[in-house]
Tab-separated table of C-alpha atoms and ligand atoms in Angstrom:
chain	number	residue	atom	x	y	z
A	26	UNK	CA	-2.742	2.750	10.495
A	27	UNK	CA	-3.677	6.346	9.085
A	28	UNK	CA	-6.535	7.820	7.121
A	29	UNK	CA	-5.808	10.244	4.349
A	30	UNK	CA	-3.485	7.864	2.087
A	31	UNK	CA	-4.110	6.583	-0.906
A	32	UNK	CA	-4.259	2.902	-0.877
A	33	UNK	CA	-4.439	0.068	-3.560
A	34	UNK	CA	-7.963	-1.555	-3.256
A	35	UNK	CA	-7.831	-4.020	-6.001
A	36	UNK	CA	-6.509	-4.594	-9.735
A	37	UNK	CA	-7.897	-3.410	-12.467
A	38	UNK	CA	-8.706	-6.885	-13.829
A	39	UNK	CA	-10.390	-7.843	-10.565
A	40	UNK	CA	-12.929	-5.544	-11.245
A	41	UNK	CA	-15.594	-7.359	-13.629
A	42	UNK	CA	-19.398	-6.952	-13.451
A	43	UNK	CA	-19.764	-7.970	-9.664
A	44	UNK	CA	-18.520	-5.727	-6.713
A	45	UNK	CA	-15.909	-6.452	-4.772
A	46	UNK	CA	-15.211	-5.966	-1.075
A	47	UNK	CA	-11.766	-5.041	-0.120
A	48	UNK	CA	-10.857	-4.772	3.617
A	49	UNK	CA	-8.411	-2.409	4.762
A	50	UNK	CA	-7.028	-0.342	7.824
A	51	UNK	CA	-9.616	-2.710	9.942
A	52	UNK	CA	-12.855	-1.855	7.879
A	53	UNK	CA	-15.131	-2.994	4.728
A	54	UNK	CA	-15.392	-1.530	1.332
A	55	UNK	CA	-17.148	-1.951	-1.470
A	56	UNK	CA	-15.277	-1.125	-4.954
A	57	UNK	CA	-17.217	-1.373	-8.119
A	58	UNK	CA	-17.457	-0.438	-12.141
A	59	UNK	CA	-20.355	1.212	-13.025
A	60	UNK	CA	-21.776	1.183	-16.315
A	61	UNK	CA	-19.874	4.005	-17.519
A	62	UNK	CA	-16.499	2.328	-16.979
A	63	UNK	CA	-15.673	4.391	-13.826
A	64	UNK	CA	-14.167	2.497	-10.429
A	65	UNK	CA	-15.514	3.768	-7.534
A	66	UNK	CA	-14.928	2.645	-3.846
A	67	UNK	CA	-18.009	2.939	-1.278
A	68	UNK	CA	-17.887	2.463	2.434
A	69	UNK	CA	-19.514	-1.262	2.472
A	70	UNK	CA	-21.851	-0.704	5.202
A	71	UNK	CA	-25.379	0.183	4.232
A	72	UNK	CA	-26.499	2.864	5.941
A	73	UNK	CA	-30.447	1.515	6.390
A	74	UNK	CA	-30.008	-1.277	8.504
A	75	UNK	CA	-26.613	-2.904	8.018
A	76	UNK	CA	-26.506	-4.805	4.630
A	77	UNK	CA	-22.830	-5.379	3.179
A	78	UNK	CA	-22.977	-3.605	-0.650
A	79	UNK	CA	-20.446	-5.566	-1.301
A	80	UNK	CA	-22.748	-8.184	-1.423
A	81	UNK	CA	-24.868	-6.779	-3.541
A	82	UNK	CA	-25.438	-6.077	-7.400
A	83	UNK	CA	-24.169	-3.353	-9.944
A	84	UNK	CA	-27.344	-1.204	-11.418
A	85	UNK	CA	-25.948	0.657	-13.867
A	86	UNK	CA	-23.462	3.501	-12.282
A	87	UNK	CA	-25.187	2.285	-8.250
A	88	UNK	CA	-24.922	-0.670	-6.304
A	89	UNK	CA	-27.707	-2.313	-4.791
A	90	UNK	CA	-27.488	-3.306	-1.496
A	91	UNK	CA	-28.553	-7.137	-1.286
A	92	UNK	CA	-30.798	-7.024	2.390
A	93	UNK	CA	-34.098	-4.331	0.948
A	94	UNK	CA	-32.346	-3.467	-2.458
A	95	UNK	CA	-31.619	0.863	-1.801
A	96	UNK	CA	-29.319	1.958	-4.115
A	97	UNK	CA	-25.974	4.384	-3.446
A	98	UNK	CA	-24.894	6.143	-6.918
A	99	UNK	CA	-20.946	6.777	-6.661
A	100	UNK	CA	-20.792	9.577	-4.602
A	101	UNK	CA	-22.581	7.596	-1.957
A	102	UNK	CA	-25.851	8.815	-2.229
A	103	UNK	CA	-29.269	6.774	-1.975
A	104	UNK	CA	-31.510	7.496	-4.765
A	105	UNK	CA	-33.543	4.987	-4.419
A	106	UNK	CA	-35.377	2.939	-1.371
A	107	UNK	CA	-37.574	0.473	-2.882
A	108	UNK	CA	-40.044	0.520	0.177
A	109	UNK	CA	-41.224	4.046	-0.503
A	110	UNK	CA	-42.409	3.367	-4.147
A	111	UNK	CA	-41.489	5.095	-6.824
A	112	UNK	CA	-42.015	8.898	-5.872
A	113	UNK	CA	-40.138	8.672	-2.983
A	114	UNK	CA	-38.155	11.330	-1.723
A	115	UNK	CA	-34.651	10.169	-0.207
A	116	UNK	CA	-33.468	11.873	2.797
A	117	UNK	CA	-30.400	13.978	2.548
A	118	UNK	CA	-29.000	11.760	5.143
A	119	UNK	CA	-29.325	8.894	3.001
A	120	UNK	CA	-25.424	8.497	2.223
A	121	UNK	CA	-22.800	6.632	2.545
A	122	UNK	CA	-19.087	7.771	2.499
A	123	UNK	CA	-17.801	7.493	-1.274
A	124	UNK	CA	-14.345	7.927	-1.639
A	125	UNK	CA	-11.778	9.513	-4.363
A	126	UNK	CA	-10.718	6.543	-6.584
A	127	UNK	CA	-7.807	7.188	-9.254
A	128	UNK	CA	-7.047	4.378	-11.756
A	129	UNK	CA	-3.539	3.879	-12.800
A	130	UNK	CA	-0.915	1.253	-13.651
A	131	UNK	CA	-3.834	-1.611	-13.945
A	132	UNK	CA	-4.649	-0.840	-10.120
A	133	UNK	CA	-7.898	0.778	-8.746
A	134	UNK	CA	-6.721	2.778	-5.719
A	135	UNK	CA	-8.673	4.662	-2.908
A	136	UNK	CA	-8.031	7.946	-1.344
A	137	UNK	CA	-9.303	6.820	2.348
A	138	UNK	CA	-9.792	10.445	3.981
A	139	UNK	CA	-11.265	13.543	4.040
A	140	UNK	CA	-8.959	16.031	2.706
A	141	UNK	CA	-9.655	18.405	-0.238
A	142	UNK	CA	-8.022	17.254	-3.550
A	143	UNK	CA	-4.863	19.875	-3.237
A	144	UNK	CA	-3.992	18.648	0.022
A	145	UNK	CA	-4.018	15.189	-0.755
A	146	UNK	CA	-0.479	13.412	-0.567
A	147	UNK	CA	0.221	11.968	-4.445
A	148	UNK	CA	-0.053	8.607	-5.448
A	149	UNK	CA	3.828	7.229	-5.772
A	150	UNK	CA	4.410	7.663	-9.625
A	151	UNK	CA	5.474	4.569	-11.570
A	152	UNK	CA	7.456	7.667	-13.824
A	153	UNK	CA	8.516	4.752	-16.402
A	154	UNK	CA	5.278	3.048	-17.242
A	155	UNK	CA	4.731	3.686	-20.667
A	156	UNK	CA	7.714	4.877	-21.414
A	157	UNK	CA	10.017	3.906	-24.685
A	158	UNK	CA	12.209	1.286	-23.793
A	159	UNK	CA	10.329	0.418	-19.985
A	160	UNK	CA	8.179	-2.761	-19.655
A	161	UNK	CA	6.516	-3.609	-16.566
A	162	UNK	CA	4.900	-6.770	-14.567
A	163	UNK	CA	2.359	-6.912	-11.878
A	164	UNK	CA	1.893	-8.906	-9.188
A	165	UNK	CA	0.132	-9.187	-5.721
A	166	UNK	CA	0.740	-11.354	-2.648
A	167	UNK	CA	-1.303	-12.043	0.490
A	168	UNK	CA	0.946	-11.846	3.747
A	169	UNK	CA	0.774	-12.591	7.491
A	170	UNK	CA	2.433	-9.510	9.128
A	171	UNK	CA	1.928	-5.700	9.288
A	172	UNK	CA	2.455	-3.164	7.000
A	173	UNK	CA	4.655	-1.035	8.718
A	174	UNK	CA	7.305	-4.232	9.517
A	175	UNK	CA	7.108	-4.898	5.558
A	176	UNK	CA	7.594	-1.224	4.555
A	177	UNK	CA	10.868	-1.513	7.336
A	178	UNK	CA	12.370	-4.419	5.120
A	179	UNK	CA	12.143	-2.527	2.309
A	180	UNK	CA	13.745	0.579	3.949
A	181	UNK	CA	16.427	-2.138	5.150
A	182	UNK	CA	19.776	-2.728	3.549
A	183	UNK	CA	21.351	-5.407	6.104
A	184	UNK	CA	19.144	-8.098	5.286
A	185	UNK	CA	20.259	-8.590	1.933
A	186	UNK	CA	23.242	-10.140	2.503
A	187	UNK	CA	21.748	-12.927	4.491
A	188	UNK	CA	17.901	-13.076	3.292
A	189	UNK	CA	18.417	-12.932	-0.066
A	190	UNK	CA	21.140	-15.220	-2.290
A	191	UNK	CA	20.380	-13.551	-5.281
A	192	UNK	CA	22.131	-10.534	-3.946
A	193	UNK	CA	23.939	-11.732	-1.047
A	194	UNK	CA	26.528	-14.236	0.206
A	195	UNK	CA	24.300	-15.676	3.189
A	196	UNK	CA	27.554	-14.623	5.641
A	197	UNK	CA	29.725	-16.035	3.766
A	198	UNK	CA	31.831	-13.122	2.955
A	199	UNK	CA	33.799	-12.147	6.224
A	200	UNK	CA	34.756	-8.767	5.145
A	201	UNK	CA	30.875	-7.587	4.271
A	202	UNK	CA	29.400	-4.534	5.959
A	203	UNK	CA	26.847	-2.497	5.276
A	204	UNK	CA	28.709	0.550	3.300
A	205	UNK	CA	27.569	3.870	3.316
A	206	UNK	CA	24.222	4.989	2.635
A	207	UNK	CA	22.960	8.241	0.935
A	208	UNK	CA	19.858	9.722	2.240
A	209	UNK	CA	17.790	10.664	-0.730
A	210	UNK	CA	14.868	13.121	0.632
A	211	UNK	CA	12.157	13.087	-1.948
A	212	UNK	CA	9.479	15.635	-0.718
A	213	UNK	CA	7.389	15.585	2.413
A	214	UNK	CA	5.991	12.192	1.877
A	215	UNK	CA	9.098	10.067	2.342
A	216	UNK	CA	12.521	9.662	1.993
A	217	UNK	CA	15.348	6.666	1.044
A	218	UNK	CA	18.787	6.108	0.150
A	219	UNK	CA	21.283	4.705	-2.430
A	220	UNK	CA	24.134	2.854	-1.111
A	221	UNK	CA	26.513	0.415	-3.297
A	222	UNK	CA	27.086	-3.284	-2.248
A	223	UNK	CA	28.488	-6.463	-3.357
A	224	UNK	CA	26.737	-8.960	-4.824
A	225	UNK	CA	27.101	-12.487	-6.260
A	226	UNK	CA	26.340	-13.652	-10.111
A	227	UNK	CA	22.371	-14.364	-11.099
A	228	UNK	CA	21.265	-17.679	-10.675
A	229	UNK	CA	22.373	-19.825	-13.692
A	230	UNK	CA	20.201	-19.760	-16.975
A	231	UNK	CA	18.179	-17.094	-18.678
A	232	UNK	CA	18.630	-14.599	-15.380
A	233	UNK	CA	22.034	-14.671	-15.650
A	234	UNK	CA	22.654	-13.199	-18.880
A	235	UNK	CA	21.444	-9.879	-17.442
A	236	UNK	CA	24.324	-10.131	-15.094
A	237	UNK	CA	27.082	-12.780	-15.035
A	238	UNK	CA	29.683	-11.614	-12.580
A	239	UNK	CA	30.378	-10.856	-8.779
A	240	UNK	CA	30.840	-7.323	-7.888
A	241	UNK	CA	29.658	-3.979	-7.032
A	242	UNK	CA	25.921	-3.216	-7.398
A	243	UNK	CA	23.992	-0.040	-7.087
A	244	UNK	CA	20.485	-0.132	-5.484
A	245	UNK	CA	18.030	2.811	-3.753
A	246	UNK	CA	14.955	2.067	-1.648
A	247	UNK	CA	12.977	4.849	-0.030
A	248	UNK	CA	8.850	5.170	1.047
A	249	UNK	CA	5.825	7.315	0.072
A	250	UNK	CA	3.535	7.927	2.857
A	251	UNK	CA	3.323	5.091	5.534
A	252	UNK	CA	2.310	2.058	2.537
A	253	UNK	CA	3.773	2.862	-0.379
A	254	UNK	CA	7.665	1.663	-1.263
A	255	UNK	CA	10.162	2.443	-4.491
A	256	UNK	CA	13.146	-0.050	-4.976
A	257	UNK	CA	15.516	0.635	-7.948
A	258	UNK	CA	17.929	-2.027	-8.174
A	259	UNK	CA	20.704	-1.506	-11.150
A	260	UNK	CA	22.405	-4.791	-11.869
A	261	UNK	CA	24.598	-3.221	-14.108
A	262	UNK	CA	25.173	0.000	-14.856
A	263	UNK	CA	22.877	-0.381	-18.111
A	264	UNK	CA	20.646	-3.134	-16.516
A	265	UNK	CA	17.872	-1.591	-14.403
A	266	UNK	CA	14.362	-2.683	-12.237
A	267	UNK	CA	12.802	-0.078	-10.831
A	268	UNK	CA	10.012	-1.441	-8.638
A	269	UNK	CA	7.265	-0.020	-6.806
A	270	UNK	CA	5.175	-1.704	-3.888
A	271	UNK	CA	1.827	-0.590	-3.090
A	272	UNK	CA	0.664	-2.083	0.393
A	273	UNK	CA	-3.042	-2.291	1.690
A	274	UNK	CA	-2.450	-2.921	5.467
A	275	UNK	CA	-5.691	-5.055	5.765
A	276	UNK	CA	-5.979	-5.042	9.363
A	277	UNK	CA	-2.900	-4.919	11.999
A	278	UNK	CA	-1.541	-8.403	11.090
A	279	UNK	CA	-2.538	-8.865	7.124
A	280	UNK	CA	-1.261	-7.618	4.228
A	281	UNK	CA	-1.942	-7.498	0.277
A	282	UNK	CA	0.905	-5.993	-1.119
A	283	UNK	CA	1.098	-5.284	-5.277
A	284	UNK	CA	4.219	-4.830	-6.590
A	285	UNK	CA	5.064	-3.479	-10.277
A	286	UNK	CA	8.201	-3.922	-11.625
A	287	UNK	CA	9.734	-1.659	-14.524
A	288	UNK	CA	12.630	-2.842	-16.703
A	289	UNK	CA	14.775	-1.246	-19.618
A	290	UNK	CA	16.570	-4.398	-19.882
A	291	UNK	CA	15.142	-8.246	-21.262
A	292	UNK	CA	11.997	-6.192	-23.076
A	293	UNK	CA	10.655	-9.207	-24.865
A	294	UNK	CA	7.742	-9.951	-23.298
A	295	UNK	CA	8.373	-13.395	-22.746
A	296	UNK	CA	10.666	-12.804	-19.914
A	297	UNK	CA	7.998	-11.935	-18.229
A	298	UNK	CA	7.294	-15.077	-16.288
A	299	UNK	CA	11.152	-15.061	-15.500
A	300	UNK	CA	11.256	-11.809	-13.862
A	301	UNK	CA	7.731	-12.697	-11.818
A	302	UNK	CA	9.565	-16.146	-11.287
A	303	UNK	CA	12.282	-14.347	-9.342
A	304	UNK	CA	10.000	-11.712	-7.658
A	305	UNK	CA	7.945	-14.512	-6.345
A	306	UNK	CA	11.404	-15.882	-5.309
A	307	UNK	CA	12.685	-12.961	-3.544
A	308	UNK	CA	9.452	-11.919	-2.230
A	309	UNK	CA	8.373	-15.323	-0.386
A	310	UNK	CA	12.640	-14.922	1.304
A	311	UNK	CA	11.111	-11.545	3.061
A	312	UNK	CA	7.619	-12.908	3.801
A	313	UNK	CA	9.297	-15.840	6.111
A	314	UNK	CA	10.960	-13.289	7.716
A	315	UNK	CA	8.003	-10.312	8.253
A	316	UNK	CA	6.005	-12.990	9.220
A	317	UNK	CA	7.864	-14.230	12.140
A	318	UNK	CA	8.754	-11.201	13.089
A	319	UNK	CA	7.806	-10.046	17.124
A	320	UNK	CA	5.858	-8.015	17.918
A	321	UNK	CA	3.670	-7.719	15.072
A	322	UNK	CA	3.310	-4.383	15.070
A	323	UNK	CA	6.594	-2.032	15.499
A	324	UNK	CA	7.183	-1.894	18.679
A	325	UNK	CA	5.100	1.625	20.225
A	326	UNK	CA	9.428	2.931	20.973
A	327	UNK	CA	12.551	2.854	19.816
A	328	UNK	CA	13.913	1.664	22.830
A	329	UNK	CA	12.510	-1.561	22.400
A	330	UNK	CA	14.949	-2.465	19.756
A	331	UNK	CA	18.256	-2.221	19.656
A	332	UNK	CA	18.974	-0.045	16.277
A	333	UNK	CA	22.401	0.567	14.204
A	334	UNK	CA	23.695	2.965	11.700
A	335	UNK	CA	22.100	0.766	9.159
A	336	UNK	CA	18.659	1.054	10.617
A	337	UNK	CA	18.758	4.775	10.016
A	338	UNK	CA	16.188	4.994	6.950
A	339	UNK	CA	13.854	3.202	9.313
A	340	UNK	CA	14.257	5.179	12.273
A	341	UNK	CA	13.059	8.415	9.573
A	342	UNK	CA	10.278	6.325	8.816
A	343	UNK	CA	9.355	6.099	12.284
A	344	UNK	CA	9.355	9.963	12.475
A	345	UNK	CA	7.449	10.614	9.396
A	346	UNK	CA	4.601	8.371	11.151
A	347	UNK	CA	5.176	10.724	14.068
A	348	UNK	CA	4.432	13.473	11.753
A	349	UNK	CA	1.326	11.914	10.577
A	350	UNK	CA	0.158	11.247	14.323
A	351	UNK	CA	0.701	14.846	15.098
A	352	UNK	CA	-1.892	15.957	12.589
A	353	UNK	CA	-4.409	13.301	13.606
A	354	UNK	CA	-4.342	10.903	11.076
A	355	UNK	CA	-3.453	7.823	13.108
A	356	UNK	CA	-6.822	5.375	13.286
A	357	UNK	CA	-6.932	4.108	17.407
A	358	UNK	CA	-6.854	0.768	15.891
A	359	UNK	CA	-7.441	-0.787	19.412
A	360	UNK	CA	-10.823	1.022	19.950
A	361	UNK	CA	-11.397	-0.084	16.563
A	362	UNK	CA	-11.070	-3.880	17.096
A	363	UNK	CA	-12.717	-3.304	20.871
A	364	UNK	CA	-15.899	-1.826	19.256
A	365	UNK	CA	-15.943	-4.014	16.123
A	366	UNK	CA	-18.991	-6.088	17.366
A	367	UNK	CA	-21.011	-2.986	17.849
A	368	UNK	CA	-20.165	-0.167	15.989
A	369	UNK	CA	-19.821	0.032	12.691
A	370	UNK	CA	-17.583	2.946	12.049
A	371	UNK	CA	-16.762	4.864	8.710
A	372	UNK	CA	-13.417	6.374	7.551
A	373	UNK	CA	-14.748	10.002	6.845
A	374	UNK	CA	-15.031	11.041	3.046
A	375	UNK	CA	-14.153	14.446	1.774
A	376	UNK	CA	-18.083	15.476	1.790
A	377	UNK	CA	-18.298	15.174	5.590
A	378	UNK	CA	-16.787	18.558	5.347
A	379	UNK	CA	-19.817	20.053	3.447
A	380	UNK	CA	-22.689	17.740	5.029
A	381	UNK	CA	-22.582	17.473	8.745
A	382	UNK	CA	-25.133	14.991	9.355
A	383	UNK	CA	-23.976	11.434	8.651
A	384	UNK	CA	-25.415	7.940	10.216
A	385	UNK	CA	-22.220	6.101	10.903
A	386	UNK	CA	-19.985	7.369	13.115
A	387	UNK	CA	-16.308	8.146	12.113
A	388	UNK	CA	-13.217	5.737	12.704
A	389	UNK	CA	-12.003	6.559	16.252
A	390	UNK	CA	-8.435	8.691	15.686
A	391	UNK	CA	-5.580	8.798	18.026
A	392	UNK	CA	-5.967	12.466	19.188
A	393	UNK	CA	-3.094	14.821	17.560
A	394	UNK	CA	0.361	14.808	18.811
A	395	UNK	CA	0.314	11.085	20.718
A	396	UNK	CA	3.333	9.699	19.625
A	397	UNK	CA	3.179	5.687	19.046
A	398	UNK	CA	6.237	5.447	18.820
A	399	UNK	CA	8.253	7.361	21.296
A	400	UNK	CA	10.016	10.023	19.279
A	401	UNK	CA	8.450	13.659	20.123
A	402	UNK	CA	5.868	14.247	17.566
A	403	UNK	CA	6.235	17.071	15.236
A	404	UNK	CA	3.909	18.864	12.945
B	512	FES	S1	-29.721	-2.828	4.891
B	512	FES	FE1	-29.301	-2.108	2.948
B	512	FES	S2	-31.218	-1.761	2.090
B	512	FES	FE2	-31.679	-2.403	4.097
B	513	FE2	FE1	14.143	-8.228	1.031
């Protein structure tokens, strides 16, 4: 699991007058709406003597921490203890980490690092939302599994045939084989490919009128950063979902995965529940699958699988993460779990590069250039 990502906290509609607190990469946050409208997203741990904020109450732009009531304003600063009365001075030290929050597509997500804004990685961009002739659907799912192995499906175009009837023949076809596939490098953050395959008629009824015959199909699938997937999937030439799944690895074997989907086909907005009615469908095929799938975690080399031409996309993947390790962003997710009952650790925010003094310690990192996975790092 790696710091400096953006990841998807919560939706936008979750977000109503309480706080909430979101676990993810192993730890606790706290994500509220002030009274100004604004999402922010607070390391949960209160820095006096424990308390959970997300336990506590919204006071105007701060949250109140439930245990002796000292309040953090959104950039994580106390500025007020109770205790000391009314005059009181707050120590500088008095903070905990706040981190960048950006609010887009009806999803509240969290920049979990320390970087400085231009060196951020992007947020993948849903390019269609709002767009003439584009509508879009939301929806989230809980899963059993890690991230990483869901991410793989994605980047996976064998499993189609026999995970998924709705655009496969489940073996049936004795000539199928995975045809070729066209690497499709976006930028530094991830890469994909297109690749054409066969594929049967949508199930009978409304679905089908978007396409009613068996033949060739076009569909891409490529990652952003180690948690963040685009699938385009053209049923026809004209017909097209574009899809893009945001995934907040909650600790090394949950998930909470929210997927949009953009159409330019079936506008009307009561096809809706159709389209979410066959996400749901397609999605729950791949969660029996990630969910079984051993080890948990991908396995720390290559060697431990045996991979084909197919696999290649994944195999990248696997060496972007390498690139990732070699600059130190990888979170030593054992120490984590090993010290969970007695230290409560911090992913650091971008203003631990200003203040130096902080009380919680920062999330234990796999020093730079230890490859997880086998392949020599780069970077
Ligand atoms: S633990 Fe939060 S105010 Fe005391
Ligand atoms: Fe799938």
């Amino acid at each position: 699991m790696y710091m400096n990502f953006w990841y998807p906290m919560a939706t936008s509609e979750e977000l109503s007058d309480k706080p909430l607190k979101v676990r993810c990469v192993g730890l606790d946050f706290v994500v509220f709406r002030g009274e100004d409208g604004a999402a922010r997203c607070l390391s949960n741990t209160c820095i006096h003597r424990g308390g959970s904020l997300g336990h506590g109450k919204i006071r105007g732009d701060r949250i109140q921490c439930p245990y002796h009531g000292w309040q953090f304003d959104g950039e994580g600063a106390c500025q007020k203890i109770p205790s000391l009365g009314p005059d009181a001075r707050i120590p500088v030290r008095a903070r905990v980490d706040a981190y960048p929050v950006q609010e887009r597509w009806g999803l509240i997500f969290a920049f979990l690092g320390d970087l400085p804004e231009a060196e951020r990685p992007p947020i993948l961009d849903v390019a269609e939302y709002g767009q003439e002739g584009w509508r879009q659907t939301m929806q989230h799912y809980d899963l059993k599994g890690n991230y990483q192995r869901s991410v793989e499906n994605g980047l996976d175009p064998a499993h189609n045939e026999f995970v998924h009837d709705t655009h496969g023949f489940q073996g049936e076809n004795e000539a199928y084989q995975v045809n070729e596939m066209r690497v499709e490098e976006r930028d530094q953050w991830g890469r994909g490919f297109w690749h054409t395959f066969n594929s049967p008629k949508l199930p009978e009824g409304e679905m089908r009128k978007l396409r009613d015959y068996e033949g060739e199909l076009e569909a891409g699938t490529g990652h952003h950063g180690p948690n963040q997937l685009w699938t385009y999937i053209h049923v026809t030439p004209e017909n097209w979902f574009h899809q893009y799944a945001y995934e907040r690895p909650v600790d090394a074997d949950n998930i909470h995965i929210y997927l949009i989907t953009m159409r330019n086909c079936a506008l009307d907005v009561k096809r809706d529940d159709l389209i979410i009615e066959r996400n749901d469908y397609v999605a729950h095929q791949d969660i029996t699958i990630i969910e079984e799938l051993r080890p948990v975690v991908t396995p720390t080399t290559n060697t431990k699988e045996l991979m084909t031409p197919s696999d290649k996309v994944i195999v990248m993947y696997r060496e972007k993460l390498d690139e990732w390790d070699a600059k130190g962003w990888q979170i030593d997710f054992e120490m984590l779990v090993r010290d969970s009952k007695k230290v409560a650790y911090a992913i650091p925010s971008p203003a631990r590069r200003e203040q130096k003094s902080w009380v919680l310690d920062s999330v234990p990192l796999v020093p730079a250039g230890v490859s997880k996975t086998g392949i020599e790092a780069v970077g």
